[in-house]
CSV table of C-alpha atoms in Angstrom, one decimal:
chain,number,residue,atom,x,y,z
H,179,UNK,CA,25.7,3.6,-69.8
H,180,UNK,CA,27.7,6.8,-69.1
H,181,UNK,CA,24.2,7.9,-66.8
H,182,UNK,CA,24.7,4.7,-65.0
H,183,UNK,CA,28.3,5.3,-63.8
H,184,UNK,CA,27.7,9.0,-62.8
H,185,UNK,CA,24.9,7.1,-61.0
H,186,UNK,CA,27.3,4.6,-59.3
H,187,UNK,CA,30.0,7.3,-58.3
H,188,UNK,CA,27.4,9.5,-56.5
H,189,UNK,CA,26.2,6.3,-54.6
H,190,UNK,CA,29.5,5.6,-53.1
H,191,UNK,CA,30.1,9.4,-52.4
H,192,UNK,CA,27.6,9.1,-50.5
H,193,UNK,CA,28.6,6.1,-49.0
H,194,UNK,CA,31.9,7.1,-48.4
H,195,UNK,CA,30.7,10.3,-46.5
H,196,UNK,CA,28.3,8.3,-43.8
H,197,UNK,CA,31.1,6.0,-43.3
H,198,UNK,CA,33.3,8.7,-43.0
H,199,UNK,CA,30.9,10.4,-39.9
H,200,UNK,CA,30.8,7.4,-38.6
H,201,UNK,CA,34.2,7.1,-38.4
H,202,UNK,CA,35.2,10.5,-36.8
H,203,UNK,CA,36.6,10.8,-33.3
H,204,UNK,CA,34.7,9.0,-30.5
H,205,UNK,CA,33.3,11.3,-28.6
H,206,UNK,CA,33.3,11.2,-24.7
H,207,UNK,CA,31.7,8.4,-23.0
H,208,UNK,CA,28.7,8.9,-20.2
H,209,UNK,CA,28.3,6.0,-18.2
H,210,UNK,CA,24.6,5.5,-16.8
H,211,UNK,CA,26.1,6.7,-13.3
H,212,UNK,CA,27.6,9.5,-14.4
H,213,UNK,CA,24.2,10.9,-15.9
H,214,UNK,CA,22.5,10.1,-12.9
H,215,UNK,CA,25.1,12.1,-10.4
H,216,UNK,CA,24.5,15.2,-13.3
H,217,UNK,CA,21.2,14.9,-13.4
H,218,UNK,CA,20.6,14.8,-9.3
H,219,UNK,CA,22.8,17.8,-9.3
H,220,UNK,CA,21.3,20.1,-12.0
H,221,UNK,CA,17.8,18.7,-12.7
H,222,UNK,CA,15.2,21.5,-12.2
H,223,UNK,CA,12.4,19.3,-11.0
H,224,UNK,CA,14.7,18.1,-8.2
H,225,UNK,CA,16.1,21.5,-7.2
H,226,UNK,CA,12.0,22.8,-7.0
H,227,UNK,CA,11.2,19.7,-5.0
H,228,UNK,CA,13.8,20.2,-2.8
H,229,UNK,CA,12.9,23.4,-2.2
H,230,UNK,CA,9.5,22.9,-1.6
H,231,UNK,CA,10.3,20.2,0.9
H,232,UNK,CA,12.6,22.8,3.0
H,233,UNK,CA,9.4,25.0,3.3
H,234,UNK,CA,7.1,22.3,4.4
H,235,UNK,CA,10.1,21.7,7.0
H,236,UNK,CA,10.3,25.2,8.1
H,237,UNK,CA,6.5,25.2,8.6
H,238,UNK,CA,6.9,22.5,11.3
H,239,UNK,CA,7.4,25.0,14.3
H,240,UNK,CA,4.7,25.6,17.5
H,241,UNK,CA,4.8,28.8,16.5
H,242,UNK,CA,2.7,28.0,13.5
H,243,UNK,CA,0.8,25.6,14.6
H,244,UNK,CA,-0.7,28.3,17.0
H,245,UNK,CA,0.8,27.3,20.5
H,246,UNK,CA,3.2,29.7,21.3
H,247,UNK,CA,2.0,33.4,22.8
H,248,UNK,CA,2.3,36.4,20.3
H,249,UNK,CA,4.7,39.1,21.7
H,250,UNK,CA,4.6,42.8,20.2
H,251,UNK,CA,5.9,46.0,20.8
H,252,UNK,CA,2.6,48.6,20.7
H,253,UNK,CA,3.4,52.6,20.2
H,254,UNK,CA,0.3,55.0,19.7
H,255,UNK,CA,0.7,59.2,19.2
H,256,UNK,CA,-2.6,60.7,19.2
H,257,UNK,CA,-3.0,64.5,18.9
H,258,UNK,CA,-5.9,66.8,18.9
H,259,UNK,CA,-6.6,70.5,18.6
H,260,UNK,CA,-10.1,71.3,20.8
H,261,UNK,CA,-11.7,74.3,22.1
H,262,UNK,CA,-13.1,73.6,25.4
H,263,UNK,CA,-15.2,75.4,27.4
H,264,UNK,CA,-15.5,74.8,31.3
H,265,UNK,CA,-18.1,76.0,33.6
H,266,UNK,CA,-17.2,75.8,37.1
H,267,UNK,CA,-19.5,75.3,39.9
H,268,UNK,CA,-19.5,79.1,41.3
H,269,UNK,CA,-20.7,80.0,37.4
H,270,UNK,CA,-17.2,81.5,36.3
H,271,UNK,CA,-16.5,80.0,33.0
H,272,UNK,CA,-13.1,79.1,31.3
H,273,UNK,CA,-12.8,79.0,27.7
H,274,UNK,CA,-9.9,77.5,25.6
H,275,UNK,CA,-9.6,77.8,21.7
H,276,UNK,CA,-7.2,75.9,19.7
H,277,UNK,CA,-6.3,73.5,22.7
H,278,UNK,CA,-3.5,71.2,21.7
H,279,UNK,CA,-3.7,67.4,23.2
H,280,UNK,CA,-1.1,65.0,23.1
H,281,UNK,CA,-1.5,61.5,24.5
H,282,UNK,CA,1.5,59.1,23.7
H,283,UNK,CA,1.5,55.3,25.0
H,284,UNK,CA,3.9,52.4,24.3
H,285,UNK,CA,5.4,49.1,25.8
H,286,UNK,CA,5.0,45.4,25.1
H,287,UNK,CA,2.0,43.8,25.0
H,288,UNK,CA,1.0,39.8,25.1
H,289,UNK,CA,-1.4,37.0,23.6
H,290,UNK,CA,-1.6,33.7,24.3
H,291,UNK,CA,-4.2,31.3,23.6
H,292,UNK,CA,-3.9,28.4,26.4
H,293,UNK,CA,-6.8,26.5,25.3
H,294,UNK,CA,-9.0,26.4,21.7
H,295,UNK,CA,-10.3,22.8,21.8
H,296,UNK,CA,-7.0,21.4,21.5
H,297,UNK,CA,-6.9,22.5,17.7
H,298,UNK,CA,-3.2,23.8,18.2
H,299,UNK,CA,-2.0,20.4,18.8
H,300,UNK,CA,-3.7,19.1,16.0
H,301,UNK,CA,-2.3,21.9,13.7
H,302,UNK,CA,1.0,20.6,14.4
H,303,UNK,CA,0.3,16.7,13.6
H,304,UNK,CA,-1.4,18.5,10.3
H,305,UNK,CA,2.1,20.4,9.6
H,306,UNK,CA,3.9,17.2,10.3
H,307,UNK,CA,1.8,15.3,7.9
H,308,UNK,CA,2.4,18.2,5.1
H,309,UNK,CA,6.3,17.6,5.6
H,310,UNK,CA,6.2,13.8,5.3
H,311,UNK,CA,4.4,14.5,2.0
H,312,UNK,CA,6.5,16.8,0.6
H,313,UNK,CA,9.2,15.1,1.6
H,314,UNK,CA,7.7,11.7,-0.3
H,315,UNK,CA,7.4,14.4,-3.1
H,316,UNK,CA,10.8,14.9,-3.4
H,317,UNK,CA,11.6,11.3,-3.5
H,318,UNK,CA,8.9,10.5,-6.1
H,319,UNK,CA,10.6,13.5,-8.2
H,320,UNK,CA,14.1,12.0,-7.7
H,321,UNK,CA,13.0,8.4,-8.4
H,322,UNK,CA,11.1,9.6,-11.3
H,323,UNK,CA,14.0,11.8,-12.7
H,324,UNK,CA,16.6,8.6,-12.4
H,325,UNK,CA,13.9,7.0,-14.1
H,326,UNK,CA,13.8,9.1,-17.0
H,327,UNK,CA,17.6,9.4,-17.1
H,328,UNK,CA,17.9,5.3,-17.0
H,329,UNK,CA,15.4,5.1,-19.9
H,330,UNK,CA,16.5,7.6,-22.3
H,331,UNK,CA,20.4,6.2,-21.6
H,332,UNK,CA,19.1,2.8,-22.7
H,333,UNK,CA,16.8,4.2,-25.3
H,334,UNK,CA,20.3,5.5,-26.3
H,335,UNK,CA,22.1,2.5,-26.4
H,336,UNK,CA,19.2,0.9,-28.8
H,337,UNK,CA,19.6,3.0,-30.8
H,338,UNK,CA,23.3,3.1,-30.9
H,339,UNK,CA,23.1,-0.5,-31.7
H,340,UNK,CA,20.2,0.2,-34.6
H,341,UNK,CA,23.2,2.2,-36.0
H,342,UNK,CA,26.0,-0.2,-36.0
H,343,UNK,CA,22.9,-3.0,-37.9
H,344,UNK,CA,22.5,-0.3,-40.6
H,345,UNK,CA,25.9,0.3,-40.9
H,346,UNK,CA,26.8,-3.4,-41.3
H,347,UNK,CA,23.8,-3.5,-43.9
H,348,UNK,CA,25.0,-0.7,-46.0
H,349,UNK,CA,28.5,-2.8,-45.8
H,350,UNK,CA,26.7,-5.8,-46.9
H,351,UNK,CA,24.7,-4.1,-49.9
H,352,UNK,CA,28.1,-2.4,-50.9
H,353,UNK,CA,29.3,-6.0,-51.1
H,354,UNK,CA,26.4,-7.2,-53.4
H,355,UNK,CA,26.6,-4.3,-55.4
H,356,UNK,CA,30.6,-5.1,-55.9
H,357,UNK,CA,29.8,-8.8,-56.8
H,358,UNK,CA,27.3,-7.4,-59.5
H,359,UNK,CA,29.5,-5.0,-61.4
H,360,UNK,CA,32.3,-7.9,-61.3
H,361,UNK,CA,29.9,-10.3,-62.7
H,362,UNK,CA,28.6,-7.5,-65.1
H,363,UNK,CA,32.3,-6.9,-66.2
H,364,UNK,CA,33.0,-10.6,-66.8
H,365,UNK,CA,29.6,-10.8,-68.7
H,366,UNK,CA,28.1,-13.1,-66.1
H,367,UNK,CA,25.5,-10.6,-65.0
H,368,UNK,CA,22.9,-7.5,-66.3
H,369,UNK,CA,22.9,-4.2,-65.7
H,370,UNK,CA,19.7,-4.6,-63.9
H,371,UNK,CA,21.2,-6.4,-61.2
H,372,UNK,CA,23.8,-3.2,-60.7
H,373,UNK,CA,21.2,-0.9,-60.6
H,374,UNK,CA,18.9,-3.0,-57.8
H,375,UNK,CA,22.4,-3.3,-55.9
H,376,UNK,CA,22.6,0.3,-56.0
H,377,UNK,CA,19.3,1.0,-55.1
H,378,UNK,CA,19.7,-1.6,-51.8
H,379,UNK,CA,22.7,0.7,-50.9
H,380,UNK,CA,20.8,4.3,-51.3
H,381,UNK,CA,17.9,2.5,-49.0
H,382,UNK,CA,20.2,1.3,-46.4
H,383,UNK,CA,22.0,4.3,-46.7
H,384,UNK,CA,18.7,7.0,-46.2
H,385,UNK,CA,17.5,4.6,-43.7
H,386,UNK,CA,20.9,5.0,-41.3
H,387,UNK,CA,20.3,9.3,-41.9
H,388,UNK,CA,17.2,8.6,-40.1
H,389,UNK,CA,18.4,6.5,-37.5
H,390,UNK,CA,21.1,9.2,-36.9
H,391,UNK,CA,18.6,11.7,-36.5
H,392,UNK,CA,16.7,10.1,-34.6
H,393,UNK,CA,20.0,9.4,-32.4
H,394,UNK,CA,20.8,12.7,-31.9
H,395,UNK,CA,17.0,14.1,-31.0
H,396,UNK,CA,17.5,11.5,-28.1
H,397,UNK,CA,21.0,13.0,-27.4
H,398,UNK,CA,19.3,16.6,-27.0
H,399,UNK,CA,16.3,15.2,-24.8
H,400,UNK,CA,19.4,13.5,-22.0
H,401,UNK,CA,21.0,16.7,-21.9
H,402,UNK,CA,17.8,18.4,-21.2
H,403,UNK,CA,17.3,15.8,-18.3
H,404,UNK,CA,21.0,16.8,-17.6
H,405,UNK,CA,20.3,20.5,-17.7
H,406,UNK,CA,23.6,21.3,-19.6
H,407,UNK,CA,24.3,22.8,-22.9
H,408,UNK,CA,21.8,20.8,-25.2
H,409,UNK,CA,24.6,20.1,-28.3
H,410,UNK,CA,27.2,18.7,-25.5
H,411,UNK,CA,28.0,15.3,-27.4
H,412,UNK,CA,28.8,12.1,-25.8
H,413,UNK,CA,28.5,8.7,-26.5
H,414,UNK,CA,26.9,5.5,-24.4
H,415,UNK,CA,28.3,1.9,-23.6
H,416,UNK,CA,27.1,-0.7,-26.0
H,417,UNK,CA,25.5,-2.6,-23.9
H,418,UNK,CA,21.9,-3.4,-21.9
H,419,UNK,CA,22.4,-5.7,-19.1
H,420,UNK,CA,19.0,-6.7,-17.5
H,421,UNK,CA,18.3,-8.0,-14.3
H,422,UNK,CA,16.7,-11.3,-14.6
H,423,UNK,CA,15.5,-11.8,-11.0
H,424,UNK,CA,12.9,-10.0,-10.4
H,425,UNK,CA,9.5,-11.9,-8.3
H,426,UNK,CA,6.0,-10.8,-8.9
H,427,UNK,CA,5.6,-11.5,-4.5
H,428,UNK,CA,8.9,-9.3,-3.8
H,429,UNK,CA,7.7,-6.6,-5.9
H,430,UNK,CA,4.0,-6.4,-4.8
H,431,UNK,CA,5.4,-6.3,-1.2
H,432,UNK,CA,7.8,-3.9,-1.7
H,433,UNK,CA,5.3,-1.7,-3.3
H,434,UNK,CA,2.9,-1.6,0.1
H,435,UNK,CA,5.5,-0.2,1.9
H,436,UNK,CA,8.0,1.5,-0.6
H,437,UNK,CA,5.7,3.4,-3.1
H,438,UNK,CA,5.1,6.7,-2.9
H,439,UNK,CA,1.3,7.0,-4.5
H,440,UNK,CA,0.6,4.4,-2.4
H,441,UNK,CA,2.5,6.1,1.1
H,442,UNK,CA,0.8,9.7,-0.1
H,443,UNK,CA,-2.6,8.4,0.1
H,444,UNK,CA,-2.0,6.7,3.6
H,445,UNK,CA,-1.1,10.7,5.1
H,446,UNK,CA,-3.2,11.9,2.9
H,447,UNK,CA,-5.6,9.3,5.1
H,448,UNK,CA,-4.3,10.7,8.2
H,449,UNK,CA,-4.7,14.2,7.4
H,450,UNK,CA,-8.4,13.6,6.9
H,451,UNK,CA,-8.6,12.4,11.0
H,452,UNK,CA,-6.3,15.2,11.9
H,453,UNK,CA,-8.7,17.8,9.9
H,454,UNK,CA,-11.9,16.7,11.6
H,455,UNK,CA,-9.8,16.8,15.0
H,456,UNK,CA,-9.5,20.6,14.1
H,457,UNK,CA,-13.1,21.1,13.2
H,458,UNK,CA,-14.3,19.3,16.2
H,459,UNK,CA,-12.1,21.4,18.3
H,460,UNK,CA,-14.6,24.7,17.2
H,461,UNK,CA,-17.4,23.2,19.8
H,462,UNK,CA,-14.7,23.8,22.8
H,463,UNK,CA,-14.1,27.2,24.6
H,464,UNK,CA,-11.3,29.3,23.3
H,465,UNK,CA,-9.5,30.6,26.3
H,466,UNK,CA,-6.5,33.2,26.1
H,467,UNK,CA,-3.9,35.1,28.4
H,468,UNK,CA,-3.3,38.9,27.2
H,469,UNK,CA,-0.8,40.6,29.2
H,470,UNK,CA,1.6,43.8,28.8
H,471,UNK,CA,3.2,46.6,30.2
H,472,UNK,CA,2.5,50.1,29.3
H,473,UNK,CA,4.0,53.5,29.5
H,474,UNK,CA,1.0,56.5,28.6
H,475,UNK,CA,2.0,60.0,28.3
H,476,UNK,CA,-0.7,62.5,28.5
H,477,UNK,CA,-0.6,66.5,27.5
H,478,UNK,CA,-3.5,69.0,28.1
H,479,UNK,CA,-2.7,72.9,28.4
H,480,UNK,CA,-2.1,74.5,31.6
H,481,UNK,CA,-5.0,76.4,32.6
H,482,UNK,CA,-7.1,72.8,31.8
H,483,UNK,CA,-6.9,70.7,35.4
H,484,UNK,CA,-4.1,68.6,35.0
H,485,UNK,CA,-1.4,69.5,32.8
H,486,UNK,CA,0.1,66.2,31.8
H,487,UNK,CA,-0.3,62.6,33.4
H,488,UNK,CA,2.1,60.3,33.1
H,489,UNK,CA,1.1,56.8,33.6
H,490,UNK,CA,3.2,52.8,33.6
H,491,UNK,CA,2.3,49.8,34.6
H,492,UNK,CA,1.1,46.6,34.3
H,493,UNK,CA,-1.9,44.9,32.4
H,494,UNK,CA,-3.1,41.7,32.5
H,495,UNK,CA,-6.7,39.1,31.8
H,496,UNK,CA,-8.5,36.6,31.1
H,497,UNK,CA,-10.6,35.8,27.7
H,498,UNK,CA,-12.6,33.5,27.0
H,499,UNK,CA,-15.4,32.6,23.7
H,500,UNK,CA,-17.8,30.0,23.2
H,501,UNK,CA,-19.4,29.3,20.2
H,502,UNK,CA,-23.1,28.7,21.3
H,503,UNK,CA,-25.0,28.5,17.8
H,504,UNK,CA,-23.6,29.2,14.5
H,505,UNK,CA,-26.3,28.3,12.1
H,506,UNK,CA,-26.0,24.3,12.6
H,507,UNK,CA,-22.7,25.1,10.3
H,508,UNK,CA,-20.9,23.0,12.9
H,509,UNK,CA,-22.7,19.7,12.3
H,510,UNK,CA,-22.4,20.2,9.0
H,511,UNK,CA,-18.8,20.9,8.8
H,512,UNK,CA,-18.1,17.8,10.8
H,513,UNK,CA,-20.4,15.1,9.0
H,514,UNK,CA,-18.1,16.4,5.6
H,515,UNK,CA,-15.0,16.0,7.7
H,516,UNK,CA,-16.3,12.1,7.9
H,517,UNK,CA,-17.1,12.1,4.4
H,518,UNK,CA,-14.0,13.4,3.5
H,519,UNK,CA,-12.3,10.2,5.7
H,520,UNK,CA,-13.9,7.8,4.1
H,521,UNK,CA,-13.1,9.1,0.9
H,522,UNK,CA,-9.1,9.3,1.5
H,523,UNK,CA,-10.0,5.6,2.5
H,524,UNK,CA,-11.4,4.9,-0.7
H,525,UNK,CA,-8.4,6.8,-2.5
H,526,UNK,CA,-5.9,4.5,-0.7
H,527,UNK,CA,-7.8,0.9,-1.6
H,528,UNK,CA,-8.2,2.5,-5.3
H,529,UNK,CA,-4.1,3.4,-5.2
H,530,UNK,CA,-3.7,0.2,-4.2
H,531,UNK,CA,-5.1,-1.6,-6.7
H,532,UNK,CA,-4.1,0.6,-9.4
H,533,UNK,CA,-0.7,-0.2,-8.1
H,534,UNK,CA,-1.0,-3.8,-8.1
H,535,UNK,CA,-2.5,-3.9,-11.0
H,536,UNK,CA,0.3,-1.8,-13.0
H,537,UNK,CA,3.2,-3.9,-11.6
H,538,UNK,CA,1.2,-7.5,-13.0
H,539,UNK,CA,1.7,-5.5,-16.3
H,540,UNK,CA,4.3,-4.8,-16.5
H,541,UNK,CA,5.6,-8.0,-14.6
H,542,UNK,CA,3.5,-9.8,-17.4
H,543,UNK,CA,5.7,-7.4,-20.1
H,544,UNK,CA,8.9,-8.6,-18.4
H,545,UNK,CA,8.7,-11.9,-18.4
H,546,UNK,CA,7.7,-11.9,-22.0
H,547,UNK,CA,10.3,-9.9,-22.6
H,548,UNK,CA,12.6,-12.2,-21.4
H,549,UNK,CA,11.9,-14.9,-23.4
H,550,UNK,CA,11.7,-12.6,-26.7
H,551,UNK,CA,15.4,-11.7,-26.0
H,552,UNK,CA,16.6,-15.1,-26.3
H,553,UNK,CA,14.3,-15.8,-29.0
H,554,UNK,CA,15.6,-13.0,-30.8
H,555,UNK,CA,19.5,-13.9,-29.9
H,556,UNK,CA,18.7,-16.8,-31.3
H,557,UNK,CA,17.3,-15.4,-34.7
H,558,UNK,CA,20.0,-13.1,-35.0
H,559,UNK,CA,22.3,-16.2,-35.3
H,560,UNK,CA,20.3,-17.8,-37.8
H,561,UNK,CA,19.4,-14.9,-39.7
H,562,UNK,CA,23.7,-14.1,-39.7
H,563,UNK,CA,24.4,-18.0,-41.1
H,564,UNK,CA,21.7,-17.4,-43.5
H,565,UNK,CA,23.0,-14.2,-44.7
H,566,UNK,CA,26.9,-15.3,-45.0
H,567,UNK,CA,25.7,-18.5,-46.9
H,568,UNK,CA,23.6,-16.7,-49.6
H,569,UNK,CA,26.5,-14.1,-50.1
H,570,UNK,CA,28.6,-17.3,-51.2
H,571,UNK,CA,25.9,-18.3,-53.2
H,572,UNK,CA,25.2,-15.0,-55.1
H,573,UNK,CA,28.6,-14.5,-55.6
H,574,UNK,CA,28.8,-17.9,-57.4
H,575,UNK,CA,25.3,-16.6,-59.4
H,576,UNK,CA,23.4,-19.7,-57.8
H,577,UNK,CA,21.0,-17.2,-56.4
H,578,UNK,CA,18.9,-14.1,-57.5
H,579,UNK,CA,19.2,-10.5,-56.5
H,580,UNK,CA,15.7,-10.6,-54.7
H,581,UNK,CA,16.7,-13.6,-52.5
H,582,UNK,CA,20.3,-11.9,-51.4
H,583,UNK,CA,18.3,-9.0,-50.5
H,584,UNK,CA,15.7,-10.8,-48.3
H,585,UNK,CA,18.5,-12.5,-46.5
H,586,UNK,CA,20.5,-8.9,-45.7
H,587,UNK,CA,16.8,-7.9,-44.9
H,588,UNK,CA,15.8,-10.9,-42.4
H,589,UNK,CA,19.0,-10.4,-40.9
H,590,UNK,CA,18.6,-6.6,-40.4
H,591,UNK,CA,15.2,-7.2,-39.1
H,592,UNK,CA,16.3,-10.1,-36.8
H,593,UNK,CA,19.0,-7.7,-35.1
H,594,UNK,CA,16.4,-4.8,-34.8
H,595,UNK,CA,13.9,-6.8,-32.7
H,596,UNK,CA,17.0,-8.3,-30.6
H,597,UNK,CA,17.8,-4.8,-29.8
H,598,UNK,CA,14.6,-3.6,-29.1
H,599,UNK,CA,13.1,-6.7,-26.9
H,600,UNK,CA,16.2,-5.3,-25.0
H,601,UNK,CA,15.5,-2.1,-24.6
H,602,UNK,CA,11.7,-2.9,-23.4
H,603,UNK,CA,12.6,-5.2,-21.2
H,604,UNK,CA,14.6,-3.0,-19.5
H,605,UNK,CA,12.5,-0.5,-19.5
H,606,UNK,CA,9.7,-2.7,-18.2
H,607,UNK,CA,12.5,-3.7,-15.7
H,608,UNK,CA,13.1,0.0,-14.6
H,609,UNK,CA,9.4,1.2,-14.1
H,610,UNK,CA,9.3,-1.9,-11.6
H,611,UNK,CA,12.1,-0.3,-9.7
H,612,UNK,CA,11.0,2.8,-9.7
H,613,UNK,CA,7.6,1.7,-8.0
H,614,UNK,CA,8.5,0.5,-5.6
H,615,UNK,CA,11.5,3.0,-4.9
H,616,UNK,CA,14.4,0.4,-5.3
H,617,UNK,CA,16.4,1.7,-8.1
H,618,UNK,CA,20.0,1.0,-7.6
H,619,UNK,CA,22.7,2.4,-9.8
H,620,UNK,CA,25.8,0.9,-9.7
């Protein structure tokens, strides 16, 4: 006996101290916009995208894509030490040892391909093409990342919810356990009935550590999405509002002309035309303008003819290259250039179906889910009127221990799968959104 009431204390201790956590200050509240706004301000995957998308911008230039001239400035110093020996055409002879030569030349010169097949203009629509997908990059990562955000907030709120049900069942098995030591004191009940009240508390009670934990590994994975200091504690809203709206035809639509996999493969389509524009360009002359202006300094010693020269002036030509046989390499670049068309083509019908076939999941996941959160709702009520009856009716001793405790767990049960129908539906809700770029925060 004195066993069982050292027993009993350390229960409610421990009972008392998870009530008491639970109890502490509130922290601050994040509302699902405010971790969006953080997240598209800090989120590394968005700062790289973006990033990446400025390059593929700055690439866009006709500078790159080959059509402007290349302007330098040229200086060469050359220098020589000879020994020269002349022989002049009455026999004398002149001989010079150790003869230094200086020849120094400078001044802009010029390079400007007017005409390679038209290839420069198709390097541009290619550099165009790179842009609009990195640029659909970015958006993917953004709508991805809000995603993420939107699903972990809700996974949050879940399990916020899973919290509050074990907390009420730990009140609950507190209760039974109270209504088994008064009928034990009275004489109306056993000691057996204290100890399986006790042992309903310390299950309740280990189960709501795990939820906790469980609760605040979430918390650490948001404020990794958030990039800000992983132990920042916050707390969510309590509820998961779902938009009940959503049409199979709206989204499928939306998703031809809104998703990202499906807008990437169409430029990725386009970029397969563009390259075989560039390797059909290779069977046209390359034609090119060179130009410059020079300035040429030239230094012989004395007793050679002319002691320095001293040259400027203009340069200018013509060039021109025609590829006339390369190995039949050119046919066989080009008939892979086709192949490689047709399989972008290919690439685009199979993102398309993939596509379609995703959203009629998840559509499929939705609409059930639907229906299992008012089933659910409506359990939860049942499973609550169940519960408060056969409290009455163990605290009157016209029911066992066992069947209290299958009511408190029904009940418990009932709430969980309210709460998590939710929580999928949403998600199933979200991931709709998100392919076909239409997520709207509030």
């Amino acid at each position: 006996m004195k066993f069982l009431k050292i027993y009993l204390v350390l229960i409610f201790c421990f009972a008392t101290v998870i009530k008491t956590v639970a109890q502490t200050t509130k922290p601050p509240l994040l509302t699902l916009k405010e971790a969006v706004e953080i997240a598209l301000k800090n989120n590394y995957n968005i700062k790289l995208s973006a990033n990446n998308n400025t390059i593929a911008k700055n690439n866009v230039t006709l500078g790159n894509a080959g059509i402007l001239p290349q302007v330098s400035l040229d200086a060469t110093l050359a220098n020589s030490i000879q020994n020269t020996k002349q022989t002049r055409t009455d026999g004398t002879v002149n001989e010079i040892n150790g003869a230094h030569n200086s020849n120094l030349s400078y001044g802009p010169s010029l390079n400007w391909t007017i005409f390679d097949g038209f290839a420069m203009f198709a390097n541009l629509d290619q550099l165009k093409g790179l842009s609009r997908l990195s640029e659909l990059s970015q958006r993917d990562t953004i709508e991805s990342t809000i995603s993420d955000v939107i699903s972990t907030y809700y996974n949050l709120v879940n399990q916020d919810q899973q919290i509050k049900a074990l907390q009420g069942a730990i009140e609950i098995s507190r209760t039974q356990l109270r209504y088994a030591n008064d009928k034990l004191q009275v004489g109306r009940g056993s000691g057996l009935d204290v100890l399986n009240a006790k042992v309903n508390v310390n299950t309740d009670t280990a189960a709501l550590i795990t939820q906790i934990q469980q609760y605040r590994s979430t918390k650490v994975s948001m404020n990794q999405l958030l990039v800000r200091d992983l132990q920042t504690d916050f707390s969510v809203t309590d509820t998961i509002v779902i938009d009940e709206k959503l049409l199979l035809g709206n989204i499928l639509s939306q998703a031809q002309t809104q998703n990202p996999s499906i807008l990437i493969s169409q430029i990725n389509r386009e970029l397969a035309d563009i390259n075989l524009r560039q390797v059909r360009a290779l069977r046209y002359p390359t034609v090119g303008l060179t130009g410059g202006y020079t300035i040429s300094n030239n230094k012989t010693p004395a007793n050679l003819v002319t002691r320095q020269q001293d040259i400027k002036g203009f340069n200018y030509g013509l060039t021109a290259s025609f590829n006339i046989f390369n190995g039949f390499n050119q046919s066989r670049i080009e008939r892979n250039a086709q192949i490689e068309i047709e399989n972008s083509a290919l690439n685009l019908s199979k993102t398309r179906q993939n596509i379609e076939a995703r959203i009629n999941t998840l559509y499929i996941s939705y609409l059930s889910g639907l229906e299992q959160v008012k089933l659910n709702q409506s359990n939860v009520d049942i499973a609550k009127r169940n519960l408060d009856i056969s409290l009455e009716k163990y605290k009157l001793g016209n029911i066992t221990p066992l069947e209290i405790r299958e009511a408190q767990r029904n009940y418990l049960d009932a709430q969980s799968r309210y709460f998590q129908s939710q929580y999928q539906t949403k998600s199933a809700e979200v991931t709709l959104k998100e392919i076909t770029n239409s997520i709207n925060i509030q």
